[in-house]
mmCIF file of C-alpha atoms and ligand atoms in Angstrom:
data_model
loop_
_atom_site.group_PDB
_atom_site.id
_atom_site.type_symbol
_atom_site.label_atom_id
_atom_site.label_comp_id
_atom_site.label_asym_id
_atom_site.label_seq_id
_atom_site.Cartn_x
_atom_site.Cartn_y
_atom_site.Cartn_z
ATOM 1 C CA MET A 19 146.011 153.649 121.522
ATOM 2 C CA LYS A 20 143.664 155.686 119.673
ATOM 3 C CA ILE A 21 140.161 155.005 120.404
ATOM 4 C CA SER A 22 136.841 155.997 118.575
ATOM 5 C CA ILE A 23 133.424 155.775 120.343
ATOM 6 C CA LEU A 24 130.308 155.412 118.282
ATOM 7 C CA GLY A 25 126.824 156.150 120.131
ATOM 8 C CA SER A 26 123.331 157.312 119.567
ATOM 9 C CA GLY A 27 121.908 158.481 122.720
ATOM 10 C CA LYS A 28 122.820 159.898 125.994
ATOM 11 C CA GLY A 29 126.513 159.172 126.010
ATOM 12 C CA SER A 30 126.982 158.519 129.579
ATOM 13 C CA ASN A 31 129.658 155.716 128.652
ATOM 14 C CA ALA A 32 131.474 158.144 126.398
ATOM 15 C CA ARG A 33 131.298 160.851 129.065
ATOM 16 C CA TYR A 34 132.870 158.538 131.677
ATOM 17 C CA LEU A 35 135.701 157.194 129.490
ATOM 18 C CA LEU A 36 136.408 160.841 128.503
ATOM 19 C CA SER A 37 136.555 161.932 132.238
ATOM 20 C CA GLU A 38 138.824 159.016 132.848
ATOM 21 C CA PHE A 39 141.028 159.979 129.747
ATOM 22 C CA LYS A 40 141.399 163.740 130.651
ATOM 23 C CA SER A 41 142.003 163.039 134.182
ATOM 24 C CA GLY A 42 145.085 160.796 133.168
ATOM 25 C CA LYS A 43 143.720 157.516 134.246
ATOM 26 C CA LEU A 44 143.864 155.927 130.857
ATOM 27 C CA SER A 45 147.651 156.399 130.598
ATOM 28 C CA LYS A 46 148.081 154.346 127.473
ATOM 29 C CA VAL A 47 145.291 156.054 125.431
ATOM 30 C CA GLN A 48 146.586 158.729 123.093
ATOM 31 C CA ASP A 49 143.217 160.036 121.695
ATOM 32 C CA ILE A 50 139.467 159.558 121.917
ATOM 33 C CA SER A 51 137.159 160.665 119.036
ATOM 34 C CA LEU A 52 133.314 160.369 119.088
ATOM 35 C CA PHE A 53 131.231 159.389 116.351
ATOM 36 C CA THR A 54 127.322 159.408 116.283
ATOM 37 C CA ASP A 55 124.522 158.760 113.759
ATOM 38 C CA SER A 56 122.240 161.157 115.385
ATOM 39 C CA GLU A 57 122.265 164.885 115.873
ATOM 40 C CA ASP A 58 119.952 164.363 118.746
ATOM 41 C CA SER A 59 122.411 162.416 120.693
ATOM 42 C CA GLN A 60 124.723 164.094 123.240
ATOM 43 C CA PHE A 61 127.922 163.219 121.202
ATOM 44 C CA LEU A 62 128.357 166.572 119.622
ATOM 45 C CA LYS A 63 127.930 168.361 122.936
ATOM 46 C CA LEU A 64 130.266 166.049 124.711
ATOM 47 C CA ALA A 65 132.998 166.599 122.229
ATOM 48 C CA SER A 66 132.742 170.401 122.647
ATOM 49 C CA GLU A 67 132.754 169.962 126.470
ATOM 50 C CA PHE A 68 135.970 167.672 126.262
ATOM 51 C CA ARG A 69 137.370 169.261 123.331
ATOM 52 C CA CYS A 70 137.784 166.217 121.101
ATOM 53 C CA ASN A 71 136.914 165.337 117.704
ATOM 54 C CA ALA A 72 133.607 164.428 116.768
ATOM 55 C CA LYS A 73 131.643 163.481 113.655
ATOM 56 C CA LEU A 74 128.050 162.947 112.693
ATOM 57 C CA VAL A 75 127.408 160.286 110.062
ATOM 58 C CA PRO A 76 123.674 160.598 109.505
ATOM 59 C CA SER A 77 121.695 157.734 108.541
ATOM 60 C CA PRO A 78 119.868 157.984 105.230
ATOM 61 C CA THR A 79 117.402 155.445 106.194
ATOM 62 C CA THR A 80 115.552 154.373 109.368
ATOM 63 C CA SER A 81 116.739 150.780 108.804
ATOM 64 C CA ALA A 82 118.629 149.454 111.843
ATOM 65 C CA PHE A 83 121.409 148.188 109.439
ATOM 66 C CA ILE A 84 124.330 150.115 108.306
ATOM 67 C CA LYS A 85 124.761 148.746 104.623
ATOM 68 C CA GLY A 86 125.786 149.744 101.248
ATOM 69 C CA GLN A 87 127.171 153.362 100.633
ATOM 70 C CA HIS A 88 126.334 154.318 104.295
ATOM 71 C CA GLU A 89 128.496 151.527 105.441
ATOM 72 C CA ALA A 90 131.277 152.865 103.068
ATOM 73 C CA ASP A 91 130.803 156.170 104.640
ATOM 74 C CA TRP A 92 131.155 154.941 108.106
ATOM 75 C CA ILE A 93 134.375 152.920 106.996
ATOM 76 C CA SER A 94 135.989 155.998 105.372
ATOM 77 C CA THR A 95 135.009 158.508 108.334
ATOM 78 C CA LEU A 96 136.395 156.190 110.972
ATOM 79 C CA SER A 97 139.563 155.394 108.784
ATOM 80 C CA GLY A 98 140.417 158.974 108.987
ATOM 81 C CA THR A 99 141.404 158.648 112.596
ATOM 82 C CA GLN A 100 143.076 155.320 112.343
ATOM 83 C CA PRO A 101 141.600 153.894 115.450
ATOM 84 C CA ASP A 102 143.165 151.084 117.204
ATOM 85 C CA LEU A 103 139.956 150.322 118.988
ATOM 86 C CA ILE A 104 136.248 150.907 118.269
ATOM 87 C CA ILE A 105 133.708 151.011 120.930
ATOM 88 C CA LEU A 106 130.098 150.622 120.397
ATOM 89 C CA ALA A 107 128.637 152.322 123.467
ATOM 90 C CA GLY A 108 124.821 152.722 122.864
ATOM 91 C CA PHE A 109 125.123 152.616 119.127
ATOM 92 C CA MET A 110 121.818 151.729 118.037
ATOM 93 C CA LYS A 111 122.838 150.599 114.335
ATOM 94 C CA ILE A 112 124.074 147.106 113.529
ATOM 95 C CA VAL A 113 127.324 147.179 111.643
ATOM 96 C CA GLY A 114 127.795 145.288 108.535
ATOM 97 C CA ILE A 115 130.120 142.638 107.490
ATOM 98 C CA ASN A 116 132.258 144.944 105.401
ATOM 99 C CA PHE A 117 132.810 147.271 108.574
ATOM 100 C CA ILE A 118 133.528 144.173 110.769
ATOM 101 C CA ASN A 119 136.084 142.849 108.079
ATOM 102 C CA HIS A 120 137.821 146.432 107.726
ATOM 103 C CA PHE A 121 138.248 146.806 111.367
ATOM 104 C CA ASP A 122 138.817 142.951 112.057
ATOM 105 C CA GLY A 123 139.307 142.330 115.708
ATOM 106 C CA LYS A 124 139.124 145.935 116.844
ATOM 107 C CA VAL A 125 135.498 146.487 117.436
ATOM 108 C CA ILE A 126 133.866 145.917 120.780
ATOM 109 C CA ASN A 127 130.314 146.471 121.909
ATOM 110 C CA LEU A 128 128.763 147.212 125.441
ATOM 111 C CA HIS A 129 125.505 145.348 125.828
ATOM 112 C CA PRO A 130 123.280 146.012 128.943
ATOM 113 C CA SER A 131 122.727 142.291 129.944
ATOM 114 C CA LEU A 132 124.575 139.191 131.019
ATOM 115 C CA LEU A 133 124.845 137.978 127.425
ATOM 116 C CA PRO A 134 123.843 135.290 126.048
ATOM 117 C CA GLU A 135 120.629 136.524 128.029
ATOM 118 C CA PHE A 136 118.458 139.388 126.868
ATOM 119 C CA LYS A 137 120.157 139.907 123.404
ATOM 120 C CA GLY A 138 118.829 143.051 121.348
ATOM 121 C CA LEU A 139 116.973 145.986 122.168
ATOM 122 C CA ASN A 140 115.617 147.098 125.682
ATOM 123 C CA ALA A 141 117.579 144.519 127.625
ATOM 124 C CA ILE A 142 117.349 146.104 131.031
ATOM 125 C CA GLU A 143 113.502 146.493 130.625
ATOM 126 C CA ASN A 144 113.201 142.724 129.215
ATOM 127 C CA ALA A 145 115.158 141.671 132.224
ATOM 128 C CA TYR A 146 113.108 143.555 134.571
ATOM 129 C CA LYS A 147 109.868 142.597 133.113
ATOM 130 C CA ALA A 148 111.066 138.862 133.163
ATOM 131 C CA LYS A 149 111.379 139.272 136.905
ATOM 132 C CA ALA A 150 114.878 138.134 136.640
ATOM 133 C CA THR A 151 116.863 138.370 140.032
ATOM 134 C CA ARG A 152 120.041 139.263 138.343
ATOM 135 C CA THR A 153 121.138 140.747 135.146
ATOM 136 C CA GLY A 154 124.443 142.765 134.434
ATOM 137 C CA CYS A 155 126.502 144.154 131.521
ATOM 138 C CA THR A 156 128.627 142.543 128.974
ATOM 139 C CA VAL A 157 131.696 143.868 126.881
ATOM 140 C CA HIS A 158 132.235 141.588 123.818
ATOM 141 C CA TRP A 159 133.950 141.544 120.325
ATOM 142 C CA VAL A 160 131.790 142.311 117.614
ATOM 143 C CA ASP A 161 131.286 139.656 114.874
ATOM 144 C CA ASP A 162 128.484 139.151 112.307
ATOM 145 C CA THR A 163 125.987 137.972 114.871
ATOM 146 C CA ILE A 164 123.876 140.236 116.819
ATOM 147 C CA ASP A 165 125.233 140.694 120.459
ATOM 148 C CA GLY A 166 126.888 137.113 119.806
ATOM 149 C CA GLY A 167 130.712 137.804 119.732
ATOM 150 C CA ASP A 168 133.316 136.449 122.006
ATOM 151 C CA ILE A 169 132.733 137.791 125.513
ATOM 152 C CA ILE A 170 135.532 139.948 127.142
ATOM 153 C CA ALA A 171 134.201 140.813 130.526
ATOM 154 C CA GLN A 172 130.678 140.738 132.342
ATOM 155 C CA ALA A 173 129.664 142.284 135.402
ATOM 156 C CA GLY A 174 126.466 141.162 137.440
ATOM 157 C CA VAL A 175 123.790 143.564 138.919
ATOM 158 C CA GLN A 176 121.069 142.315 141.491
ATOM 159 C CA ILE A 177 117.610 143.069 140.745
ATOM 160 C CA LEU A 178 116.125 144.035 143.905
ATOM 161 C CA GLU A 179 112.611 143.612 145.155
ATOM 162 C CA ASN A 180 112.025 147.215 145.540
ATOM 163 C CA ASP A 181 113.665 148.210 142.232
ATOM 164 C CA CYS A 182 111.660 150.251 139.645
ATOM 165 C CA LEU A 183 112.932 150.121 136.060
ATOM 166 C CA GLN A 184 114.652 153.590 136.702
ATOM 167 C CA SER A 185 116.580 152.536 139.661
ATOM 168 C CA LEU A 186 117.787 149.473 138.016
ATOM 169 C CA THR A 187 118.693 151.406 135.004
ATOM 170 C CA SER A 188 120.774 153.770 137.022
ATOM 171 C CA ARG A 189 122.675 150.861 138.835
ATOM 172 C CA MET A 190 123.194 149.158 135.583
ATOM 173 C CA HIS A 191 124.781 152.328 133.969
ATOM 174 C CA ALA A 192 127.099 152.947 136.938
ATOM 175 C CA LYS A 193 128.225 149.173 136.410
ATOM 176 C CA GLU A 194 128.617 149.630 132.778
ATOM 177 C CA HIS A 195 130.866 152.595 133.326
ATOM 178 C CA PHE A 196 133.114 150.912 135.408
ATOM 179 C CA LEU A 197 133.453 147.511 133.267
ATOM 180 C CA LEU A 198 133.853 149.302 129.995
ATOM 181 C CA SER A 199 136.668 151.613 131.506
ATOM 182 C CA GLN A 200 138.331 148.331 133.060
ATOM 183 C CA VAL A 201 138.062 146.728 129.620
ATOM 184 C CA VAL A 202 139.639 149.531 127.739
ATOM 185 C CA CYS A 203 142.564 149.825 130.239
ATOM 186 C CA ALA A 204 143.128 145.976 130.094
ATOM 187 C CA ILE A 205 143.243 146.334 126.205
ATOM 188 C CA ALA A 206 145.203 149.472 126.178
ATOM 189 C CA ASP A 207 147.706 147.987 128.688
ATOM 190 C CA THR A 208 148.355 144.888 126.888
ATOM 191 C CA HIS A 209 147.613 145.895 123.425
ATOM 192 C CA THR A 210 145.624 142.675 122.955
ATOM 193 C CA TYR A 211 143.343 142.959 120.083
ATOM 194 C CA LYS A 212 141.245 140.045 119.161
ATOM 195 C CA ASN A 213 143.472 138.676 116.416
ATOM 196 C CA SER A 214 146.808 139.497 117.736
HETATM 197 C C1 GAR B 322 123.912 151.465 127.646
HETATM 198 O O1 GAR B 322 123.140 150.964 128.548
HETATM 199 C C2 GAR B 322 124.379 150.521 126.391
HETATM 200 O O2 GAR B 322 124.687 149.220 127.227
HETATM 201 C C3 GAR B 322 123.102 150.297 125.590
HETATM 202 O O3 GAR B 322 122.740 151.612 125.508
HETATM 203 C C4 GAR B 322 122.943 152.244 126.623
HETATM 204 C C5 GAR B 322 123.770 153.480 126.211
HETATM 205 O O4 GAR B 322 123.911 154.277 127.324
HETATM 206 N N1 GAR B 322 123.474 149.592 124.533
HETATM 207 C C6 GAR B 322 122.459 148.884 123.733
HETATM 208 O O5 GAR B 322 121.456 148.604 124.352
HETATM 209 C C7 GAR B 322 123.133 148.017 122.693
HETATM 210 N N2 GAR B 322 122.303 147.116 122.232
HETATM 211 P P1 GAR B 322 124.897 155.843 127.051
HETATM 212 O O6 GAR B 322 124.440 156.365 125.699
HETATM 213 O O7 GAR B 322 124.428 156.543 128.318
HETATM 214 O O8 GAR B 322 126.332 155.513 127.147
#
């Protein structure tokens, strides 16, 4: 199975998957390539550290949506690696319908809440500020709704009385790393894509 990971920021989830892959724990995975929309992200550095392919597809606008020629650029760039699975891991753009249709049933997203709660940006902060006692993370199939596709797996995280946003965020990330890697293993082991 060939995986493409798309991200815009720190890339801790990509780093975790690459570490698992390089240490042989993702035995059914043949290749991981990284893609980012931001030269400020850690993705290009990660690629040189782990010696994997990486591409920057810069955004021509500040819009949160990938559309028009930009969407066509993403589709053709990603198609070049013929991915079996595309993982949105901290990718801060919203992919368009052409992208979703082109890679039908192959795109998953990691979101830092127990969806359908706290959709959208700043989900950890929003759960913390709402004084929720529990939040968590979700991996779901991507469809044409925002954070609304079919849920593959979720993992809960308690919000402790003495938590600050930073302590909660760091437990959330640890949980995300584990959950995402479990989902990738399950998909790779069974070759169960959404529409197969
Ligand atoms: C993760 O917490 C991920 O769930 C979140 O961005 C972070 C990326 O961390 N994604 C979203 O909020 C998408 N709406 P990373 O760059 O260290 O993997």
